Amino acid sequence: MDSENKLPQDQEGSALDAMEHQGSGMAKRLATFISGLVECMCFAGVIFGWASLVFVLKDLHYFEDMCMSAANQTTNQTDCSAQDEQLSLIFTIGSFMNNFMTFPTGYIFDRFGTTVARLLAISAYTSGTLLVAFSTAATAVILFPALSLLSVGGILLILTNMQVGNLFGKHRSTVITLYNGAFDSSSAVFLVIKLLYEQGLALRTMFLFMSACSAWHLVRTFFLMPRHHIPYPLPPGYTYGMSCRRRSQSYRTYEEKRRPSSLDEGQDSGNLHPNSALSEENATTKGHTETTLNLKEPAVVSFWSCVFSQLFFWHLMWLSVMQLRHYLFIGTLNPMLIQLSDKDASLVSHYTNAFAFTQLCGVLCAPWNGLILDRHKRGQKKQGSSQGVPDSLADLRSCVLSLLITVLQCIAFSICASIPVLPVQYATFILQVLSRSFLYGGNAAFLAIAFPLEHFGKLYGIIMGLSAVVSLLQYPFFSLIKGPLKEDPFYVNIGLIILMLLALVNPFMVWRECRRRQKEQDATHSSTIPVLTAEKSGLESSI
């Protein structure tokens, strides 16, 4: 009787322990999610608030000697186009490094894990903020390595944080796009610096404070992030962070995932089934199931086969042409506002603040793309449930609408940017932040969906690196506007709108790939039905 009473008590205790562990685990996941959102919003993409920082740098006389050397001696007006070109070059190199260095850093992330990648990010970011803090008008040239280091550190922070979406299952795409939206919103940090500077706070003080925030990054690295990677789908009982006492499960091999638990072993051995015939039937059925699963098990897809696929190539084109449009707009915003406002400094400051303020809305706009992906996926699964559509195919189908909407948004933004009327730029700012939020969130979500997860870091890195090469065109475009076109960007804008029509090919290619995979799935399904029927008949006859 004692043993009979003890068993329910033990089961009740273990159930309470499991509930307590699940509650603490969910609290830790929420802490990881919220702290990661704050980190991305305040640090990861600050370089894209460059227009606000340029206003401060010009007030501090950075590269002002170029204005004097280019001054018109016959009039009192000063030509500062050389100063604008130098500042634009800093942003061009910084934004190039932001993308180009993603491939080697993505490889480091895939190869050595989260902790090593984040320590590298913190080192680069802290070095960049210190260089800006101790720069002066006489040493303005150190802004080149400073902005590059800020870019590399920021992109590594967002890269290591995007895996947090794996902790939230069916909301994974929403979390990934939300983090990318926070990355876009972080450009408003330079707006805060501009406003505080106008209130009398020194630029050095503010960047020294940003350097001191590295302590916050270190705390997250060791206590709220895994040592290696967060797997997807998430295995039961998954734990991470330094506070965990047992072995981290952030890296589980395929064999470890397939290995049965002790309870499964007990069931297989027949300890819980006194009826030996029933045990044999379960074992036989399990054997047939494993055979069927092995038949359906997909072949391992290599990294280079992903890179050289048509799906990857057209997605690269999709990202590159729209990213070039965004980078050119950000890099030329200050000269454009000066021209449209007839060099009215108060108007330039007002519109610069308006642009930076709209960047804050990136974190609100980006989840819309994730909701489109997640809701469309659920609709595709319901529609194809009778056909046995797998999750991977439903995920890929959900990308088509997202990719198409992103292109249409970017074309609308480019049309508004081409209109040389100052009030119209309010609409340009809104469409720009909406398009940019969809662009980067959709890019990360698509790579996580369309290709194997173990290649995500490398694929994300190489696509950002290759698109960075295309983004270098922004500097010759800027020189073309300043020189032969006499500061009239109209023809460059029209050319970019025509170029962006290439991005429409990508959603079409994804749709075609979905049809191809569906046909393969239908063919596989129809070929396995006779095998399963024969196995079932043999099983029934043996029983």
Coordinates of C-alpha atoms in Angstrom, one line a residue:
M1 CA 0.0 0.0 0.0
D2 CA 2.9 2.4 0.8
S3 CA 4.4 2.0 -2.6
E4 CA 1.0 2.5 -4.2
N5 CA 0.5 5.8 -2.3
K6 CA 4.0 6.9 -3.1
L7 CA 3.6 6.6 -6.8
P8 CA 0.9 9.3 -7.2
Q9 CA 2.8 11.6 -4.8
D10 CA 6.0 11.2 -6.9
Q11 CA 4.1 11.9 -10.1
E12 CA 2.4 15.0 -8.6
G13 CA 5.8 16.3 -7.4
S14 CA 7.4 15.8 -10.8
A15 CA 4.4 17.5 -12.5
L16 CA 4.8 20.5 -10.2
D17 CA 8.6 20.6 -10.9
A18 CA 7.9 20.5 -14.6
M19 CA 5.3 23.4 -14.3
E20 CA 7.8 25.4 -12.3
H21 CA 10.6 24.8 -14.8
Q22 CA 8.3 25.7 -17.7
G23 CA 7.2 29.0 -15.9
S24 CA 10.8 30.0 -15.2
G25 CA 11.8 29.1 -18.8
M26 CA 9.1 31.3 -20.3
A27 CA 10.1 34.2 -18.0
K28 CA 13.7 33.9 -19.2
R29 CA 12.6 33.7 -22.9
L30 CA 10.6 36.9 -22.4
A31 CA 13.5 38.6 -20.8
T32 CA 15.7 37.5 -23.7
F33 CA 13.2 38.8 -26.2
I34 CA 12.6 42.2 -24.5
S35 CA 16.3 42.8 -23.8
G36 CA 17.2 41.8 -27.3
L37 CA 14.6 44.2 -28.7
V38 CA 16.1 47.1 -26.6
E39 CA 19.6 46.2 -27.8
C40 CA 18.6 46.2 -31.5
M41 CA 16.6 49.4 -31.1
C42 CA 19.3 51.4 -29.3
F43 CA 22.6 50.1 -30.8
A44 CA 22.4 47.8 -33.9
G45 CA 21.7 50.2 -36.8
V46 CA 22.7 53.6 -35.5
I47 CA 24.7 54.3 -38.7
F48 CA 21.5 54.7 -40.7
G49 CA 20.7 57.9 -38.7
W50 CA 23.7 59.4 -40.5
A51 CA 21.7 62.5 -41.7
S52 CA 21.2 63.6 -38.1
L53 CA 24.9 63.1 -37.2
V54 CA 26.0 65.0 -40.3
F55 CA 24.1 68.0 -39.0
V56 CA 26.2 67.9 -35.8
L57 CA 29.5 67.2 -37.6
K58 CA 29.0 70.2 -39.9
D59 CA 28.3 72.4 -36.8
L60 CA 31.5 71.1 -35.3
H61 CA 33.4 72.1 -38.5
Y62 CA 34.3 68.6 -39.6
F63 CA 36.0 68.7 -43.0
E64 CA 35.2 72.4 -43.2
D65 CA 38.6 73.1 -44.7
M66 CA 37.3 71.6 -47.9
C67 CA 34.7 74.4 -48.1
M68 CA 37.4 77.0 -47.8
S69 CA 39.6 75.4 -50.5
A70 CA 36.6 75.3 -52.8
A71 CA 35.3 78.8 -52.0
N72 CA 34.3 81.1 -54.8
Q73 CA 36.5 84.2 -54.6
T74 CA 34.2 86.5 -56.6
T75 CA 31.2 86.2 -54.3
N76 CA 30.5 85.8 -50.6
Q77 CA 28.9 82.3 -51.1
T78 CA 30.9 79.2 -50.1
D79 CA 30.8 75.9 -52.1
C80 CA 30.8 73.0 -49.7
S81 CA 30.2 70.2 -52.2
A82 CA 33.6 68.7 -51.4
Q83 CA 32.6 68.5 -47.7
D84 CA 29.3 66.9 -48.6
E85 CA 31.2 64.3 -50.8
Q86 CA 33.6 63.5 -48.0
L87 CA 30.8 62.9 -45.5
S88 CA 28.9 60.9 -48.1
L89 CA 32.0 58.8 -48.7
I90 CA 32.1 58.0 -44.9
F91 CA 28.5 56.8 -45.0
T92 CA 29.2 54.8 -48.2
I93 CA 32.1 52.9 -46.7
G94 CA 30.3 52.4 -43.4
S95 CA 27.2 51.1 -45.1
F96 CA 29.3 48.9 -47.3
M97 CA 31.1 47.4 -44.3
N98 CA 27.7 46.9 -42.6
N99 CA 26.8 44.4 -45.4
F100 CA 30.1 43.2 -46.7
M101 CA 31.5 42.0 -43.4
T102 CA 28.3 40.1 -42.7
F103 CA 29.7 37.1 -44.6
P104 CA 32.9 36.5 -42.5
T105 CA 31.0 37.4 -39.3
G106 CA 28.2 35.1 -40.3
Y107 CA 30.7 32.3 -40.8
I108 CA 32.1 33.1 -37.3
F109 CA 28.6 32.9 -35.9
D110 CA 27.8 29.6 -37.6
R111 CA 31.2 28.1 -36.7
F112 CA 32.0 29.4 -33.2
G113 CA 28.6 30.2 -31.8
T114 CA 26.8 33.1 -30.2
T115 CA 29.2 33.9 -27.4
V116 CA 32.3 34.4 -29.7
A117 CA 30.3 36.4 -32.2
R118 CA 28.9 38.7 -29.6
L119 CA 32.2 39.3 -28.0
L120 CA 33.6 40.3 -31.4
A121 CA 30.6 42.6 -31.9
I122 CA 31.0 44.3 -28.5
S123 CA 34.7 44.9 -29.1
A124 CA 34.1 46.4 -32.6
Y125 CA 31.2 48.5 -31.3
T126 CA 33.0 49.9 -28.3
S127 CA 36.1 50.7 -30.4
G128 CA 33.9 52.6 -32.9
T129 CA 32.1 54.7 -30.2
L130 CA 35.4 55.6 -28.5
L131 CA 36.9 56.7 -31.9
V132 CA 33.9 59.0 -32.5
A133 CA 34.1 60.3 -28.9
F134 CA 37.8 61.3 -29.1
S135 CA 37.6 62.7 -32.7
T136 CA 37.8 66.4 -33.5
A137 CA 37.6 68.6 -36.6
A138 CA 41.4 68.2 -36.9
T139 CA 41.2 64.4 -36.7
A140 CA 38.0 64.0 -38.6
V141 CA 39.5 61.3 -40.8
I142 CA 39.2 58.8 -38.0
L143 CA 35.4 58.8 -38.7
F144 CA 36.1 56.4 -41.5
P145 CA 37.2 53.5 -39.3
A146 CA 34.8 54.6 -36.5
L147 CA 31.7 54.3 -38.7
S148 CA 32.9 51.0 -40.1
L149 CA 33.4 49.5 -36.7
L150 CA 30.0 50.7 -35.6
S151 CA 28.6 49.0 -38.7
V152 CA 30.3 45.6 -38.1
G153 CA 29.4 45.6 -34.4
G154 CA 25.8 46.5 -35.1
I155 CA 25.2 43.9 -37.8
L156 CA 26.7 41.2 -35.6
L157 CA 24.3 42.2 -32.8
I158 CA 21.3 41.9 -35.0
L159 CA 22.6 38.6 -36.5
T160 CA 23.0 37.0 -33.1
N161 CA 19.6 38.3 -31.9
M162 CA 17.5 37.0 -34.8
Q163 CA 17.8 33.5 -33.6
V164 CA 15.6 34.5 -30.6
G165 CA 12.6 34.0 -32.9
N166 CA 13.3 30.3 -32.6
L167 CA 12.1 30.4 -29.0
F168 CA 8.6 31.4 -30.0
G169 CA 7.5 28.7 -32.4
K170 CA 4.6 29.8 -34.7
H171 CA 5.4 33.5 -34.1
R172 CA 9.0 33.0 -35.3
S173 CA 8.6 35.2 -38.5
T174 CA 7.0 38.0 -36.5
V175 CA 9.8 38.1 -34.0
I176 CA 12.5 38.1 -36.7
T177 CA 10.8 41.0 -38.6
L178 CA 10.2 42.8 -35.3
Y179 CA 14.0 42.7 -34.5
N180 CA 14.8 44.0 -38.0
G181 CA 12.3 46.8 -37.4
A182 CA 14.1 47.6 -34.2
F183 CA 17.4 47.6 -36.1
D184 CA 15.8 50.3 -38.5
S185 CA 14.5 52.3 -35.5
S186 CA 17.9 52.5 -33.9
S187 CA 18.8 55.1 -36.6
A188 CA 16.8 57.5 -34.4
V189 CA 19.6 57.3 -31.8
F190 CA 21.6 59.9 -33.8
L191 CA 18.4 62.1 -33.7
V192 CA 18.6 61.9 -29.9
I193 CA 22.3 62.9 -30.1
K194 CA 21.4 65.8 -32.4
L195 CA 18.7 67.1 -30.1
L196 CA 20.8 66.7 -26.9
Y197 CA 23.7 68.4 -28.7
E198 CA 21.4 71.4 -29.5
Q199 CA 20.6 71.5 -25.8
G200 CA 24.3 71.9 -25.0
L201 CA 25.5 68.3 -24.3
A202 CA 28.9 67.5 -25.8
L203 CA 29.2 64.9 -28.5
R204 CA 32.1 63.3 -26.6
T205 CA 30.0 62.7 -23.5
M206 CA 27.2 61.0 -25.4
F207 CA 29.5 58.6 -27.2
L208 CA 31.4 57.8 -24.0
F209 CA 28.0 56.8 -22.5
M210 CA 27.4 54.6 -25.5
S211 CA 30.8 52.9 -24.9
A212 CA 29.9 52.3 -21.3
C213 CA 26.8 50.5 -22.4
S214 CA 29.0 47.6 -23.5
A215 CA 28.6 46.3 -19.9
W216 CA 24.9 45.7 -20.8
H217 CA 25.8 43.7 -23.9
L218 CA 28.2 41.5 -21.9
V219 CA 25.5 40.7 -19.3
R220 CA 23.1 39.6 -22.1
T221 CA 25.8 37.6 -23.7
F222 CA 26.5 35.4 -20.7
F223 CA 23.2 35.2 -19.0
L224 CA 20.4 35.7 -21.6
M225 CA 21.9 34.2 -24.8
P226 CA 23.0 30.6 -25.7
R227 CA 26.7 29.7 -26.0
H228 CA 26.2 28.2 -29.5
H229 CA 22.8 28.5 -31.3
I230 CA 19.1 28.3 -30.5
P231 CA 17.8 25.3 -32.5
Y232 CA 14.5 25.2 -34.5
P233 CA 12.2 23.5 -33.9
L234 CA 12.9 23.9 -30.2
P235 CA 13.5 20.6 -28.4
P236 CA 11.6 19.8 -25.2
G237 CA 13.4 21.0 -22.0
Y238 CA 15.7 23.4 -23.9
T239 CA 17.8 25.6 -21.7
Y240 CA 20.5 28.2 -22.3
G241 CA 22.6 30.9 -20.6
M242 CA 25.1 30.7 -17.8
S243 CA 22.5 30.2 -15.0
C244 CA 21.7 26.8 -16.3
R245 CA 23.2 24.0 -14.3
R246 CA 22.9 21.2 -16.8
R247 CA 24.6 20.8 -20.1
S248 CA 23.4 23.3 -22.7
Q249 CA 21.2 21.9 -25.4
S250 CA 21.8 24.7 -27.9
Y251 CA 23.7 22.3 -30.2
R252 CA 21.9 19.0 -30.7
T253 CA 23.0 16.8 -33.5
Y254 CA 20.5 14.9 -35.6
E255 CA 21.4 11.6 -33.8
E256 CA 20.7 13.3 -30.4
K257 CA 17.3 14.5 -31.6
R258 CA 16.4 11.0 -32.9
R259 CA 17.6 9.2 -29.7
P260 CA 14.6 7.9 -27.7
S261 CA 14.1 9.0 -24.1
S262 CA 14.1 6.5 -21.2
L263 CA 10.3 6.4 -21.3
D264 CA 10.3 5.5 -24.9
E265 CA 12.9 2.8 -24.3
G266 CA 10.6 1.4 -21.6
Q267 CA 7.7 1.3 -23.9
D268 CA 9.7 -0.4 -26.7
S269 CA 11.0 -3.1 -24.4
G270 CA 7.4 -4.0 -23.4
N271 CA 7.7 -3.2 -19.7
L272 CA 4.5 -1.2 -19.9
H273 CA 2.6 -3.7 -22.1
P274 CA 2.1 -7.1 -20.5
N275 CA 0.5 -8.3 -23.6
S276 CA 3.4 -9.5 -25.7
A277 CA 1.4 -9.6 -28.9
L278 CA 0.5 -5.9 -28.5
S279 CA 4.1 -5.1 -27.8
E280 CA 5.2 -6.8 -31.0
E281 CA 2.5 -5.1 -33.0
N282 CA 3.6 -1.7 -31.6
A283 CA 7.3 -2.5 -32.4
T284 CA 6.4 -3.7 -35.9
T285 CA 4.3 -0.6 -36.6
K286 CA 7.1 1.6 -35.3
G287 CA 9.5 -0.2 -37.6
H288 CA 7.3 0.5 -40.6
T289 CA 6.9 4.1 -39.6
E290 CA 10.6 4.6 -39.3
T291 CA 11.1 3.0 -42.7
T292 CA 8.6 5.4 -44.2
L293 CA 10.2 8.4 -42.5
N294 CA 13.6 7.3 -43.9
L295 CA 12.1 7.2 -47.4
K296 CA 10.8 10.7 -47.0
E297 CA 13.9 12.1 -45.3
P298 CA 15.3 15.0 -47.4
A299 CA 18.8 14.9 -48.7
V300 CA 21.3 17.1 -47.0
V301 CA 21.6 20.4 -48.9
S302 CA 25.1 21.9 -49.2
F303 CA 25.9 25.5 -48.6
W304 CA 27.2 26.1 -52.1
S305 CA 24.2 24.5 -53.8
C306 CA 22.1 27.1 -51.9
V307 CA 24.4 29.9 -53.1
F308 CA 24.3 28.9 -56.8
S309 CA 20.5 28.3 -56.9
Q310 CA 18.2 30.5 -58.9
L311 CA 16.2 31.2 -55.8
F312 CA 19.2 32.8 -54.1
F313 CA 20.3 34.7 -57.2
W314 CA 17.0 36.5 -57.7
H315 CA 16.6 37.2 -54.0
L316 CA 20.1 38.8 -54.1
M317 CA 18.8 41.0 -57.0
W318 CA 15.7 41.8 -55.0
L319 CA 17.7 42.9 -52.0
S320 CA 20.5 44.8 -53.9
V321 CA 18.4 47.1 -56.1
M322 CA 16.1 48.2 -53.3
Q323 CA 19.0 48.6 -50.8
L324 CA 20.9 50.8 -53.2
R325 CA 17.8 53.0 -53.5
H326 CA 17.6 53.3 -49.7
Y327 CA 21.3 53.9 -49.2
L328 CA 21.5 56.6 -51.8
F329 CA 18.5 58.4 -50.3
I330 CA 20.0 58.4 -46.8
G331 CA 23.5 59.4 -48.0
T332 CA 22.1 62.3 -50.1
L333 CA 19.3 63.5 -47.8
N334 CA 21.2 66.4 -46.2
P335 CA 22.3 67.9 -49.6
M336 CA 18.8 67.3 -51.0
L337 CA 17.2 69.2 -48.1
I338 CA 19.6 72.0 -48.4
Q339 CA 18.8 72.4 -52.1
L340 CA 15.0 72.1 -51.7
S341 CA 15.0 74.6 -48.8
D342 CA 17.2 77.1 -50.5
K343 CA 19.8 76.6 -47.8
D344 CA 17.4 77.5 -45.0
A345 CA 19.2 76.0 -41.9
S346 CA 16.0 75.9 -39.8
L347 CA 14.1 74.1 -42.5
V348 CA 16.9 71.6 -43.0
S349 CA 17.0 70.9 -39.2
H350 CA 13.2 70.5 -39.1
Y351 CA 13.0 68.0 -42.0
T352 CA 16.1 66.1 -40.7
N353 CA 14.3 65.7 -37.4
A354 CA 11.1 64.6 -39.2
F355 CA 13.0 62.0 -41.1
A356 CA 14.8 60.7 -38.0
F357 CA 11.5 60.6 -36.1
T358 CA 9.8 58.5 -38.7
Q359 CA 12.7 56.0 -38.3
L360 CA 11.4 55.3 -34.8
C361 CA 8.3 53.8 -36.4
G362 CA 10.4 51.0 -38.0
V363 CA 9.9 48.8 -35.0
L364 CA 6.1 49.3 -35.4
C365 CA 6.1 48.7 -39.2
A366 CA 8.3 45.6 -39.4
P367 CA 5.9 43.2 -37.5
W368 CA 3.3 43.8 -40.2
N369 CA 5.5 41.8 -42.6
G370 CA 5.9 39.1 -40.0
L371 CA 2.1 38.9 -39.5
I372 CA 1.6 38.7 -43.2
L373 CA 4.1 35.8 -43.3
D374 CA 2.7 33.9 -40.3
R375 CA -1.0 34.5 -41.1
H376 CA -0.5 33.6 -44.8
K377 CA 1.3 30.5 -43.7
R378 CA -1.6 29.4 -41.6
G379 CA -4.0 30.0 -44.5
Q380 CA -1.8 28.0 -46.8
K381 CA -1.6 25.1 -44.3
K382 CA -5.4 25.1 -44.0
Q383 CA -5.9 25.2 -47.7
G384 CA -3.4 22.4 -48.3
S385 CA -4.1 20.3 -45.3
S386 CA -6.1 17.8 -47.4
Q387 CA -3.1 17.6 -49.8
G388 CA -0.6 17.0 -47.0
V389 CA 1.4 20.2 -47.5
P390 CA 4.5 20.3 -45.3
D391 CA 5.4 23.2 -43.1
S392 CA 8.4 24.2 -45.2
L393 CA 6.2 24.5 -48.4
A394 CA 3.6 26.5 -46.5
D395 CA 6.3 28.8 -45.2
L396 CA 7.7 29.4 -48.7
R397 CA 4.3 30.1 -50.2
S398 CA 3.7 32.7 -47.5
C399 CA 6.8 34.6 -48.7
V400 CA 5.4 35.4 -52.2
L401 CA 3.0 38.1 -51.0
S402 CA 5.5 39.6 -48.6
L403 CA 8.2 39.9 -51.3
L404 CA 5.7 41.5 -53.8
I405 CA 4.4 44.1 -51.3
T406 CA 8.0 45.1 -50.4
V407 CA 8.8 45.9 -54.0
L408 CA 5.6 47.9 -54.5
Q409 CA 6.3 49.9 -51.4
C410 CA 9.9 50.7 -52.5
I411 CA 8.7 51.8 -56.0
A412 CA 6.1 54.2 -54.3
F413 CA 8.8 55.6 -52.0
S414 CA 11.1 56.2 -55.0
I415 CA 8.4 58.0 -57.0
C416 CA 7.8 60.4 -54.0
A417 CA 11.6 60.9 -53.6
S418 CA 11.7 62.0 -57.3
I419 CA 9.3 64.9 -56.7
P420 CA 11.3 68.0 -56.0
V421 CA 8.7 69.5 -53.6
L422 CA 9.7 69.8 -49.9
P423 CA 6.3 69.0 -48.2
V424 CA 6.1 65.8 -50.4
Q425 CA 9.1 64.5 -48.5
Y426 CA 6.9 63.8 -45.5
A427 CA 5.3 61.1 -47.5
T428 CA 8.7 60.0 -48.8
F429 CA 9.9 59.6 -45.2
I430 CA 6.9 57.4 -44.2
L431 CA 7.1 55.2 -47.3
Q432 CA 10.9 54.9 -46.9
V433 CA 10.7 53.6 -43.3
L434 CA 7.9 51.3 -44.2
S435 CA 9.7 49.9 -47.2
R436 CA 13.0 49.5 -45.4
S437 CA 11.4 47.7 -42.5
F438 CA 9.7 45.2 -44.9
L439 CA 13.0 44.9 -46.8
Y440 CA 15.3 43.7 -44.1
G441 CA 12.8 41.8 -42.0
G442 CA 11.5 40.0 -45.1
N443 CA 15.1 39.2 -46.2
A444 CA 16.0 37.5 -42.9
A445 CA 12.7 35.7 -42.7
F446 CA 13.0 34.5 -46.3
L447 CA 16.5 33.1 -45.8
A448 CA 15.4 31.3 -42.7
I449 CA 12.4 29.8 -44.5
A450 CA 13.8 29.0 -48.0
F451 CA 17.1 27.4 -47.0
P452 CA 18.4 25.0 -44.3
L453 CA 18.8 26.6 -40.9
E454 CA 22.4 25.5 -40.4
H455 CA 23.4 27.7 -43.3
F456 CA 21.5 30.8 -42.2
G457 CA 24.5 32.8 -40.8
K458 CA 26.6 32.1 -43.9
L459 CA 23.8 32.8 -46.4
Y460 CA 22.7 35.9 -44.5
G461 CA 26.4 37.1 -44.5
I462 CA 27.1 36.3 -48.2
I463 CA 23.9 37.9 -49.5
M464 CA 24.5 41.1 -47.4
G465 CA 28.1 41.1 -48.6
L466 CA 27.3 40.8 -52.3
S467 CA 24.5 43.4 -52.0
A468 CA 27.1 45.7 -50.4
V469 CA 29.2 45.6 -53.6
V470 CA 26.1 46.9 -55.5
S471 CA 25.6 49.5 -52.8
L472 CA 29.0 51.1 -53.7
L473 CA 27.3 52.5 -56.7
Q474 CA 25.7 55.2 -54.4
Y475 CA 29.0 57.1 -54.4
P476 CA 29.4 57.4 -58.2
F477 CA 25.7 58.3 -58.4
F478 CA 26.2 61.0 -55.8
S479 CA 29.2 62.4 -57.8
L480 CA 27.1 62.2 -61.0
I481 CA 24.4 64.3 -59.3
K482 CA 26.9 66.8 -57.9
G483 CA 28.8 67.1 -61.2
P484 CA 27.3 66.6 -64.6
L485 CA 23.6 66.7 -63.4
K486 CA 24.3 70.0 -61.5
E487 CA 22.6 68.8 -58.3
D488 CA 19.5 67.6 -60.0
P489 CA 18.8 63.9 -59.0
F490 CA 15.7 63.5 -61.2
Y491 CA 17.3 61.3 -63.9
V492 CA 19.1 59.1 -61.4
N493 CA 15.8 58.6 -59.5
I494 CA 14.0 57.6 -62.7
G495 CA 16.8 55.2 -63.6
L496 CA 16.6 53.6 -60.1
I497 CA 12.8 53.2 -60.5
I498 CA 13.3 51.3 -63.8
L499 CA 16.1 49.2 -62.2
M500 CA 13.8 48.2 -59.3
L501 CA 11.4 46.5 -61.8
L502 CA 14.0 43.7 -61.7
A503 CA 13.0 43.0 -58.1
L504 CA 9.6 41.9 -59.3
V505 CA 11.2 38.8 -60.8
N506 CA 11.9 37.4 -57.3
P507 CA 8.3 36.8 -56.0
F508 CA 7.6 35.2 -59.4
M509 CA 10.5 32.8 -59.0
V510 CA 9.5 31.9 -55.5
W511 CA 5.9 31.2 -56.7
R512 CA 7.3 29.0 -59.5
E513 CA 9.6 27.2 -56.9
C514 CA 6.5 26.5 -54.7
R515 CA 4.7 25.0 -57.7
R516 CA 7.7 22.8 -58.5
R517 CA 8.0 21.6 -54.9
Q518 CA 4.3 20.9 -54.7
K519 CA 4.5 18.7 -57.8
E520 CA 7.4 16.8 -56.3
Q521 CA 5.4 16.4 -53.0
D522 CA 2.3 15.1 -54.9
A523 CA 4.5 12.7 -56.9
T524 CA 6.1 11.4 -53.7
H525 CA 2.8 11.1 -51.9
S526 CA 1.2 9.1 -54.7
S527 CA 4.2 6.8 -55.0
T528 CA 4.2 6.0 -51.2
I529 CA 0.5 5.2 -50.9
P530 CA 0.8 1.7 -52.6
V531 CA 3.8 0.9 -50.4
L532 CA 2.0 1.9 -47.2
T533 CA -1.1 -0.1 -48.3
A534 CA 1.0 -3.2 -49.0
E535 CA 2.7 -2.9 -45.6
K536 CA -0.6 -2.5 -43.8
S537 CA -2.0 -5.6 -45.6
G538 CA 1.0 -7.6 -44.6
L539 CA 0.8 -6.4 -41.0
E540 CA -2.9 -7.3 -40.8
S541 CA -2.3 -10.8 -42.2
S542 CA 0.6 -11.5 -39.8
I543 CA -1.7 -10.5 -36.9

